[in-house]
């Protein structure tokens, strides 16, 4: 078992281990006194893991309830969010109660946003059950939902009271969902630690989760509200979010990020902003791991979508520019340059 202490404005621990799910209650006891805990989860995770978590919580003095919504990115919307809030109110949850987000990044983002806004904010615990959520989504307090115009356009920064990760839960993940996490791990390696790549290839989950969490923890501690450094974690996401949305989410977040990494890395080099072309090595790694890196949309379609990117301030957007594999910097370009940037990244 590993523990990371995150020093954000509201500090919390990240616990990572194997086969620890049934001890959830004991760990949560260290940060929350007995209260009502509302488990928010999706239909798939509910059928596999909700009971063991609920039993553990009850054994440690918590009263529990559960809200379940249909699995998938399509649920990450205003309707599900509003249903969750109404259900929390129906149950009579108070400010001394808390939410448990049990599932992947969709559950974490939705349940976290509900916790952030219910009665102006109640505590929540993240229990990630996907590789994606373990290495990225559960850490750092970004919560939110998609709007019709785009991904994650409504949300809040709301740090959890604890992240409790049992990576044994990955054993039930379909291979495609594991791949999603691999894409985000490759992004982490590309922006911060090249030496992670062989571990990602070897599927050394324990090592990769611990390194990604440690890297993200340092970045979030330095820039909790995403006004600077934290934006490097968005490498590949300006294009990736566009692909995800344009496909009506038939291309998953991880698959879209993999494509976005290649387009943005290639664009940075061809635009003359990056001294090296890291698109080539990234393409080799991602292709070897089985990613389809083709993009079925035009640069114009992706550009139109990119105009909703949260890294736009006025008429400029901050892009992540590789300096080498494992090191990136931020650089602002104008929106008219962005059009050319995307076009260059997509040209064969
Ligand atoms: P997800 O939450 O939709 O989970 C993927 C699928 O796997 C779902 O169908 C789910 O039911 C199923 N599943 C989850 N755990 C399982 C398990 N252990 N066994 C079997 N099936 C399981 O998707 P995701 O890839 O975890 O997360 C993607 C989302 O996370 C996107 O919405 C993305 O925007 C968001 N995200 C947020 C942040 C952040 O910082 N807040 C960071 C990265 C990604
Ligand atoms: N997933 C990017 C971030 O948390 O900033």
Coordinates of C-alpha atoms and ligand atoms in Angstrom, one line a residue:
X1 CA 0.0 0.0 0.0
X2 CA 1.3 3.5 -0.9
X3 CA 0.1 6.8 0.5
X4 CA 0.6 10.2 -1.1
X5 CA -0.3 13.4 0.9
X6 CA -1.6 16.1 -1.4
X7 CA -1.0 19.7 -0.2
X8 CA -3.8 21.6 -1.8
X9 CA -5.8 24.3 0.0
X10 CA -7.8 21.4 1.5
X11 CA -5.2 18.6 1.9
X12 CA -6.0 15.0 1.4
X13 CA -4.4 11.5 1.0
X14 CA -4.3 9.3 -2.0
X15 CA -4.2 5.6 -1.0
X16 CA -3.1 3.1 -3.6
X17 CA -3.0 -0.7 -3.1
X18 CA -4.1 -4.1 -4.4
X19 CA -7.1 -6.0 -3.0
X20 CA -7.9 -3.2 -0.5
X21 CA -11.5 -2.4 -1.6
X22 CA -13.0 -4.2 1.3
X23 CA -11.0 -2.0 3.7
X24 CA -12.6 1.1 2.2
X25 CA -14.5 1.9 5.4
X26 CA -11.5 1.6 7.6
X27 CA -9.5 4.1 5.4
X28 CA -12.4 6.5 5.0
X29 CA -12.7 6.5 8.8
X30 CA -9.4 8.3 9.0
X31 CA -10.7 11.3 7.2
X32 CA -14.5 11.3 7.7
X33 CA -16.4 10.6 11.0
X34 CA -19.4 8.3 10.8
X35 CA -22.1 10.0 8.7
X36 CA -24.4 9.2 5.8
X37 CA -22.3 8.3 2.7
X38 CA -24.1 8.4 -0.6
X39 CA -22.4 6.1 -3.1
X40 CA -22.7 7.5 -6.7
X41 CA -21.8 4.9 -9.3
X42 CA -22.7 3.7 -12.8
X43 CA -24.7 0.7 -13.8
X44 CA -21.6 -1.5 -14.7
X45 CA -19.5 -0.7 -11.6
X46 CA -22.6 -1.0 -9.4
X47 CA -23.0 -4.6 -10.4
X48 CA -19.4 -5.5 -9.7
X49 CA -18.1 -3.4 -6.8
X50 CA -20.9 -1.5 -5.0
X51 CA -21.8 -4.2 -2.5
X52 CA -18.3 -4.8 -1.2
X53 CA -17.8 -1.0 -0.7
X54 CA -21.2 -0.6 0.9
X55 CA -20.6 -3.5 3.3
X56 CA -17.2 -2.1 4.3
X57 CA -18.7 1.3 5.0
X58 CA -21.5 -0.1 7.1
X59 CA -19.1 -2.2 9.1
X60 CA -17.3 1.1 10.0
X61 CA -20.3 2.9 11.3
X62 CA -21.5 4.7 8.1
X63 CA -25.1 4.8 6.9
X64 CA -25.2 4.2 3.2
X65 CA -27.4 5.0 0.2
X66 CA -26.7 4.6 -3.5
X67 CA -27.4 6.5 -6.7
X68 CA -26.8 4.6 -10.0
X69 CA -26.8 6.1 -13.5
X70 CA -26.3 4.4 -16.9
X71 CA -22.6 3.7 -17.7
X72 CA -20.9 5.8 -20.4
X73 CA -19.8 9.3 -21.4
X74 CA -23.3 10.0 -22.7
X75 CA -24.4 10.2 -19.1
X76 CA -22.0 13.0 -18.2
X77 CA -24.6 15.7 -18.8
X78 CA -27.0 18.2 -17.2
X79 CA -29.8 15.6 -17.0
X80 CA -27.9 13.0 -15.0
X81 CA -26.3 15.8 -12.9
X82 CA -29.7 17.2 -12.0
X83 CA -31.2 13.7 -11.3
X84 CA -28.3 13.1 -8.9
X85 CA -28.8 16.4 -7.1
X86 CA -32.6 15.7 -6.8
X87 CA -31.9 12.2 -5.5
X88 CA -29.4 13.6 -2.9
X89 CA -32.0 16.1 -1.7
X90 CA -34.7 13.4 -1.6
X91 CA -32.5 11.4 0.7
X92 CA -32.1 14.4 2.9
X93 CA -28.3 14.5 2.8
X94 CA -26.9 17.3 4.9
X95 CA -23.7 19.2 4.9
X96 CA -22.2 16.8 7.5
X97 CA -22.8 13.9 5.0
X98 CA -20.6 13.0 2.0
X99 CA -20.5 11.4 -1.4
X100 CA -18.5 8.4 -2.5
X101 CA -17.7 8.4 -6.3
X102 CA -17.2 4.8 -7.2
X103 CA -16.2 4.2 -10.8
X104 CA -14.3 5.6 -13.7
X105 CA -13.7 9.2 -14.8
X106 CA -17.3 9.8 -15.7
X107 CA -18.5 8.8 -12.2
X108 CA -15.7 10.9 -10.6
X109 CA -16.4 14.0 -12.6
X110 CA -20.2 13.8 -12.2
X111 CA -20.3 12.8 -8.5
X112 CA -17.5 15.3 -7.7
X113 CA -19.5 18.1 -9.4
X114 CA -22.7 17.1 -7.5
X115 CA -20.7 17.1 -4.2
X116 CA -19.2 20.5 -5.1
X117 CA -22.5 22.1 -5.7
X118 CA -25.0 20.3 -3.4
X119 CA -25.7 22.7 -0.5
X120 CA -22.7 24.7 -1.8
X121 CA -20.4 21.8 -1.3
X122 CA -20.2 18.6 0.8
X123 CA -17.2 16.3 1.1
X124 CA -16.6 13.4 -1.3
X125 CA -14.3 10.4 -1.6
X126 CA -12.9 9.2 -5.0
X127 CA -12.7 5.4 -5.4
X128 CA -11.4 5.1 -9.0
X129 CA -12.0 1.8 -10.8
X130 CA -10.5 2.5 -14.2
X131 CA -6.8 3.0 -15.1
X132 CA -7.8 6.4 -16.5
X133 CA -9.4 7.5 -13.3
X134 CA -6.6 6.1 -11.1
X135 CA -3.8 7.9 -12.8
X136 CA -5.5 11.1 -13.7
X137 CA -9.3 11.8 -13.2
X138 CA -9.5 11.0 -9.5
X139 CA -6.6 13.3 -8.5
X140 CA -6.7 17.1 -8.5
X141 CA -10.3 18.0 -7.9
X142 CA -11.4 18.9 -11.4
X143 CA -15.1 18.0 -11.5
X144 CA -17.7 18.6 -14.2
X145 CA -20.0 17.7 -17.0
X146 CA -20.3 18.1 -20.7
X147 CA -22.6 20.6 -22.3
X148 CA -24.1 20.2 -25.8
X149 CA -21.3 22.5 -27.1
X150 CA -18.5 20.5 -25.7
X151 CA -16.6 18.6 -23.1
X152 CA -16.3 19.6 -19.4
X153 CA -17.8 23.0 -20.0
X154 CA -19.5 23.2 -16.7
X155 CA -17.6 22.3 -13.6
X156 CA -15.9 23.2 -10.4
X157 CA -12.6 22.7 -8.6
X158 CA -13.5 20.7 -5.6
X159 CA -10.8 18.5 -4.0
X160 CA -11.9 15.1 -2.6
X161 CA -11.4 14.2 1.1
X162 CA -9.5 11.1 0.0
X163 CA -8.7 9.1 -3.1
X164 CA -8.8 5.4 -2.4
X165 CA -7.6 3.3 -5.3
X166 CA -7.6 -0.5 -5.5
X167 CA -6.0 -1.4 -8.8
X168 CA -7.2 -5.0 -8.5
X169 CA -10.4 -3.5 -9.9
X170 CA -8.7 -3.2 -13.3
X171 CA -8.9 -7.0 -13.6
X172 CA -12.6 -6.6 -14.7
X173 CA -11.9 -3.8 -17.1
X174 CA -12.5 -4.6 -20.8
X175 CA -9.2 -4.3 -22.8
X176 CA -10.4 -1.1 -24.6
X177 CA -11.0 0.6 -21.3
X178 CA -7.5 -0.3 -20.1
X179 CA -6.2 1.2 -23.3
X180 CA -7.9 4.5 -22.4
X181 CA -5.7 4.8 -19.3
X182 CA -2.6 3.9 -21.3
X183 CA -3.2 6.9 -23.5
X184 CA -3.3 9.2 -20.5
X185 CA -0.2 7.6 -19.0
X186 CA 1.7 8.1 -22.3
X187 CA 0.6 11.8 -22.1
X188 CA 2.0 12.0 -18.6
X189 CA 5.3 10.5 -19.8
X190 CA 5.4 12.9 -22.7
X191 CA 5.0 16.0 -20.6
X192 CA 7.0 15.0 -17.6
X193 CA 8.9 11.7 -17.5
X194 CA 10.2 9.8 -20.5
X195 CA 11.4 7.0 -18.3
X196 CA 7.8 6.0 -17.6
X197 CA 7.4 4.7 -21.2
X198 CA 9.0 1.3 -20.7
X199 CA 6.8 0.7 -17.6
X200 CA 3.7 1.7 -19.5
X201 CA 4.7 -0.8 -22.3
X202 CA 5.2 -3.6 -19.7
X203 CA 1.8 -2.8 -18.1
X204 CA 3.4 -2.3 -14.7
X205 CA 0.3 -0.7 -13.3
X206 CA 1.5 -0.2 -9.8
X207 CA 4.6 1.7 -10.9
X208 CA 2.7 3.7 -13.5
X209 CA -0.1 4.7 -11.2
X210 CA 2.3 5.7 -8.5
X211 CA 4.5 7.8 -10.8
X212 CA 1.5 9.5 -12.6
X213 CA -0.2 10.3 -9.3
X214 CA 3.0 11.6 -7.9
X215 CA 3.6 13.8 -11.0
X216 CA 0.0 15.0 -11.0
X217 CA 0.1 15.7 -7.3
X218 CA 3.2 18.0 -7.7
X219 CA 1.6 19.8 -10.6
X220 CA -1.7 20.3 -8.9
X221 CA 0.0 21.5 -5.7
X222 CA 1.8 24.1 -7.8
X223 CA -1.3 25.3 -9.7
X224 CA -4.4 24.0 -8.1
X225 CA -6.8 26.1 -10.3
X226 CA -5.3 25.5 -13.6
X227 CA -4.1 29.0 -14.4
X228 CA -0.6 28.0 -15.6
X229 CA 1.6 24.9 -15.2
X230 CA -1.3 22.5 -14.8
X231 CA -2.3 23.2 -18.4
X232 CA 0.5 20.9 -19.5
X233 CA -1.7 18.0 -18.5
X234 CA -3.9 19.1 -21.3
X235 CA -1.4 18.0 -24.0
X236 CA -3.4 16.3 -26.8
X237 CA -6.7 17.4 -25.3
X238 CA -7.5 20.4 -27.5
X239 CA -7.7 18.1 -30.5
X240 CA -8.6 15.1 -28.5
X241 CA -11.8 16.6 -27.0
X242 CA -12.8 17.7 -30.5
X243 CA -12.5 14.2 -31.8
X244 CA -14.3 12.8 -28.9
X245 CA -17.2 15.2 -29.3
X246 CA -17.4 15.1 -33.1
X247 CA -17.7 11.3 -32.9
X248 CA -20.6 11.6 -30.4
X249 CA -18.4 9.8 -27.9
X250 CA -18.0 6.7 -30.1
X251 CA -14.3 7.5 -29.8
X252 CA -13.5 7.2 -26.1
X253 CA -11.6 9.9 -24.2
X254 CA -8.4 7.8 -24.1
X255 CA -8.5 6.9 -27.8
X256 CA -9.2 10.5 -28.7
X257 CA -6.3 11.8 -26.5
X258 CA -3.9 9.3 -28.2
X259 CA -4.9 10.8 -31.6
X260 CA -4.7 14.3 -30.2
X261 CA -1.2 13.8 -28.8
X262 CA 0.1 12.9 -32.3
X263 CA -1.6 15.8 -34.0
X264 CA -0.5 18.4 -31.4
X265 CA 3.1 17.1 -31.2
X266 CA 3.4 17.1 -35.0
X267 CA 1.8 20.5 -35.3
X268 CA 4.2 22.0 -32.7
X269 CA 7.2 20.7 -34.6
X270 CA 6.0 21.8 -38.1
X271 CA 4.9 25.2 -36.8
X272 CA 8.5 25.7 -35.7
X273 CA 7.7 25.9 -31.9
X274 CA 9.1 22.5 -30.9
X275 CA 12.8 21.8 -31.5
X276 CA 12.2 18.0 -31.9
X277 CA 9.4 15.9 -33.5
X278 CA 8.2 13.8 -30.6
X279 CA 5.2 12.8 -32.7
X280 CA 7.2 10.0 -34.4
X281 CA 8.3 8.2 -31.2
X282 CA 4.9 8.7 -29.6
X283 CA 3.2 7.3 -32.8
X284 CA 5.5 4.2 -32.6
X285 CA 4.7 3.5 -29.0
X286 CA 0.9 4.1 -29.3
X287 CA 0.7 2.1 -32.5
X288 CA 2.7 -0.8 -31.0
X289 CA 0.2 -0.8 -28.1
X290 CA -2.7 -1.1 -30.5
X291 CA -4.1 2.4 -30.9
X292 CA -5.8 3.4 -34.0
X293 CA -4.3 6.9 -34.7
X294 CA -6.3 7.8 -37.7
X295 CA -8.5 11.0 -37.6
X296 CA -11.8 10.9 -39.4
X297 CA -12.5 14.7 -39.2
X298 CA -11.2 17.7 -41.1
X299 CA -8.9 20.3 -39.6
X300 CA -11.7 22.8 -40.0
X301 CA -14.2 20.6 -38.0
X302 CA -11.6 20.2 -35.2
X303 CA -10.7 23.9 -35.3
X304 CA -14.4 24.9 -34.8
X305 CA -14.6 22.6 -31.8
X306 CA -11.3 23.9 -30.4
X307 CA -12.9 27.4 -30.2
X308 CA -14.7 26.1 -27.0
X309 CA -11.3 25.1 -25.4
X310 CA -11.0 26.3 -21.8
X311 CA -7.4 27.4 -22.5
X312 CA -8.6 30.3 -24.7
X313 CA -8.2 33.7 -23.2
X314 CA -9.4 36.5 -25.4
X315 CA -8.2 35.7 -28.9
X316 CA -5.3 33.5 -27.8
X317 CA -5.1 29.9 -26.8
X318 CA -2.4 28.3 -24.7
X319 CA -0.9 25.2 -26.4
X320 CA 1.4 22.6 -24.9
X321 CA 4.7 22.5 -26.8
X322 CA 7.2 19.6 -26.5
X323 CA 10.8 20.6 -25.8
X324 CA 11.8 16.9 -25.8
X325 CA 10.1 13.6 -25.0
X326 CA 9.4 14.1 -21.3
X327 CA 9.5 17.9 -21.2
X328 CA 6.9 20.4 -22.4
X329 CA 6.2 24.1 -22.1
X330 CA 3.2 26.3 -22.5
X331 CA 3.0 28.8 -25.4
X332 CA 0.2 31.1 -26.5
X333 CA -0.9 31.4 -30.1
X334 CA -3.6 33.4 -31.8
X335 CA -6.8 31.7 -32.8
X336 CA -6.0 32.4 -36.5
X337 CA -2.6 30.6 -35.9
X338 CA -4.5 27.8 -34.2
X339 CA -6.3 27.0 -37.5
X340 CA -2.9 26.6 -39.3
X341 CA -1.5 24.7 -36.3
X342 CA -4.2 22.1 -36.5
X343 CA -3.9 21.9 -40.3
X344 CA -0.2 21.3 -40.1
X345 CA -0.6 18.6 -37.4
X346 CA -3.1 16.7 -39.5
X347 CA -1.2 16.8 -42.8
X348 CA 0.4 13.5 -43.7
Ligands
LIG1 P1 -15.7 5.8 -17.7 O1 -15.9 6.3 -16.4 O2 -16.9 6.0 -18.7 O3 -15.4 4.2 -17.6 C1 -15.3 3.5 -18.7 C2 -16.2 2.3 -18.7 O4 -15.7 1.3 -17.9 C3 -17.6 2.5 -18.2 O5 -18.5 1.8 -19.0 C4 -17.6 1.9 -16.8 O6 -18.9 1.5 -16.4 C5 -16.7 0.8 -17.0 N1 -15.9 0.4 -15.7 C6 -15.4 1.3 -14.8 N2 -14.7 0.6 -13.9 C7 -14.8 -0.7 -14.3 C8 -14.2 -1.9 -13.8 N3 -13.3 -1.9 -12.8 N4 -14.5 -3.1 -14.4 C9 -15.3 -3.1 -15.5 N5 -15.9 -2.0 -16.0 C10 -15.6 -0.8 -15.4 O7 -14.4 6.3 -18.5 P2 -12.9 6.6 -18.0 O8 -12.1 6.3 -19.1 O9 -12.7 6.0 -16.6 O10 -12.9 8.2 -17.8 C11 -13.1 9.1 -18.9 C12 -13.7 10.4 -18.3 O11 -12.9 10.9 -17.4 C13 -14.0 11.4 -19.4 O12 -15.2 12.0 -19.2 C14 -12.9 12.4 -19.2 O13 -13.3 13.7 -19.6 C15 -12.7 12.3 -17.7 N6 -11.4 12.8 -17.2 C16 -11.4 13.7 -16.1 C17 -10.2 14.1 -15.6 C18 -10.2 15.0 -14.5 O14 -9.1 15.5 -14.1 N7 -11.3 15.3 -13.8 C19 -9.0 13.6 -16.1 C20 -9.0 12.6 -17.2 C21 -10.3 12.2 -17.7
LIG2 N1 -6.7 16.1 -16.4 C1 -6.1 17.3 -16.4 C2 -6.1 18.0 -15.1 O1 -6.5 17.5 -14.1 O2 -5.6 19.1 -15.1

